Amino acid sequence: MIDKCITLLQTHGVSSLTKLRKIHAFSIRHGVSISDAEFGKHLIFYLVSLPSPPPISYAHKVFSKIEKPINVFIWNTLIRGYAECSLNYSVSAVSLYRQMRVSGFVEPDTHTYPFLLKAVAKMADVRLGETIHSVVIRNGFGSLIFVQNSLLHLYGNCGDVMSAYKVFDEMSVKDLVAWNSVINGFAENGKPNEALALYTEMDSKGIKPDGFTIVSLLSACAKIGALTLGKRVHVYMIKAGLTRNLHSNNVLLDFYARCGRVEEAKTLFDEMVEKNSVSWTSLIVGLAVNGFGKEAIELFTNMESKEGLLPCEITFVGILYACSHCGMVKEGFEYFRRMREEYKIEPRIEHFGCMVDLLARAGQVKKAYEYIMKMPMQPNVVIWRTLLGACTIHGDSDLAELARMQILQLEPNHSGDYVLLSNMYASEQRWSDVQKIRKQMLSDGVRKVPGHSLVEVGNRVHEFLIGDKSHPQSDEIYAKLKEMTDRLRLEGYMPQISNVYVDVEEEEKENALVYHSEKIAIAFMLISTPERSPIRVVKNLRVCADCHSAIKLVSKVYNREIVVRDRSRFHHFKDGSCSCLDYW
DNA sequence: AAATGCAACG
């Protein structure tokens, strides 16, 4: 009878939880004891093998009924189950491993450590990882490639790329998984150049990349807006024959959108043979952050009419983002309602954040505040910062002060909030308040994040800081800046120096002309690139109002399309106007 | 027996 039950598990077990429950009930009816290790082993195995997340408490119940001592396979399977569940369960995987050690009956084997390390990687606990690493070596498993690969993943996930690289360097045999893991480690930790260098090395050894390799490299480039690097990866992707790989295409789409190349993203989307809801969502979000809200919504309408495509919560974040950044307040509320009622998606704090932004950005800051007060969850620092940002733009200093007090409690020492408030006071010519904020910044030991702008010419990236004079062509750049300002004045440009003024250090204020980094970068591009060619700037902070109005005019006067990637979004400047329609 | 993408605000 037990053999029959096991056969049943083997033939139907992989399909569904309902089937497994039925087989379990069947076995009880026919007198097969759950404490029988052979049957219990199979049942746990199939439970844990169900698509994620596995029914772990059910599996654990079966586990606890199995007669002692429990063999190592069963221990491993349950550890694996916990490792594949959400983060909260990773701790249980570790404590299960400890129980196994103290039970004294079995020793961990070669399978135990990859499962355990997976759980520790999820926890991103580098100290625990190091401890287990030394245990692994002591037990003689340190030279097994799958254990080493697990270690690579662990260190990468903990942000300790140097330890990952050390493990990698000492591996005598490196398979594609090892290369992917270490490349992903660098890519995920903001080191796309290193990731790409490793890729080049891998390529020179004749190892072919797969979809994972491409995804790691491209998402790293997307994060930092490295268009030239990413384009190189696109070429590798073509060379490796991965142009039909869905994941790679999705991330390529995201990459182009995140580099401001909306046309390329759209073309790619149209040409993709296989598309899933992630592809649609990526383009919707891409259009939204690039300021093409109307197009994002059009695409969403299109998506709704397609069979078998369901928008998810992220799709709605994109849609609500599109509405808030285009001033479509009424539409935003309507989509929020439909998300809950038609799609049964419970709004998360991100969605409420969009709604606060929707009201606040449209100037209804008081209503936004009331909305925050009525939210079913505790507002986080992002929500308050949204309100603060809108208050500084719409000049509600009382509410701005209130929002800042909330932020100060949740996250002290964040320079951006001081700067926002100080800029608002400056725009109202409340210089004593500006001084007060600046003094407070000094006494609180808060240092402003210096603004910088990156531009690419050919294969080189040039970086400019505020008032930067370190570039070898500095004289030419400043001559161009002077000419630029003169020509803009003729077009009616009035410099609003207040934003710049509070940004610079006391000594520098004596120099009459201090330019924000984006202006310097644009002047540099005007002299370094052919006429009419588009200019891309990646900035680490938000563009100030003065630079924004200046760049609008530059796009007209110099007949250049200028794309500025902000800290949070894109501005496409063309013929004297911006895709954000000054709605930011 | 390692592993993938899209996410509000700043």
Coordinates of C-alpha atoms (C1' of nucleotides) in Angstrom, one line a residue, chain A residues 177 212 250 258 278 281 321 325 350 542, chain B:
Chain A
V177 CA 26.6 30.1 -13.1
F212 CA 20.9 35.9 -16.9
N250 CA 12.1 43.2 -21.0
R258 CA 15.4 54.6 -18.3
V278 CA 5.9 42.8 -17.5
T281 CA 4.2 47.4 -17.5
Y321 CA 2.5 58.2 -11.5
H325 CA 3.0 64.0 -13.2
E350 CA 3.2 53.3 -2.9
R542 CA 16.6 67.4 -9.3
Chain B
dA1 C1' 22.5 21.8 -5.8
dA2 C1' 23.3 29.9 -7.4
dA3 C1' 20.0 33.4 -10.1
dT4 C1' 16.6 37.4 -13.6
dG5 C1' 13.1 42.3 -15.2
dC6 C1' 9.1 46.7 -14.2
dA7 C1' 7.9 50.2 -8.2
dA8 C1' 5.7 56.1 -5.2
dC9 C1' 9.1 60.3 -3.0
dG10 C1' 13.8 62.6 -2.9

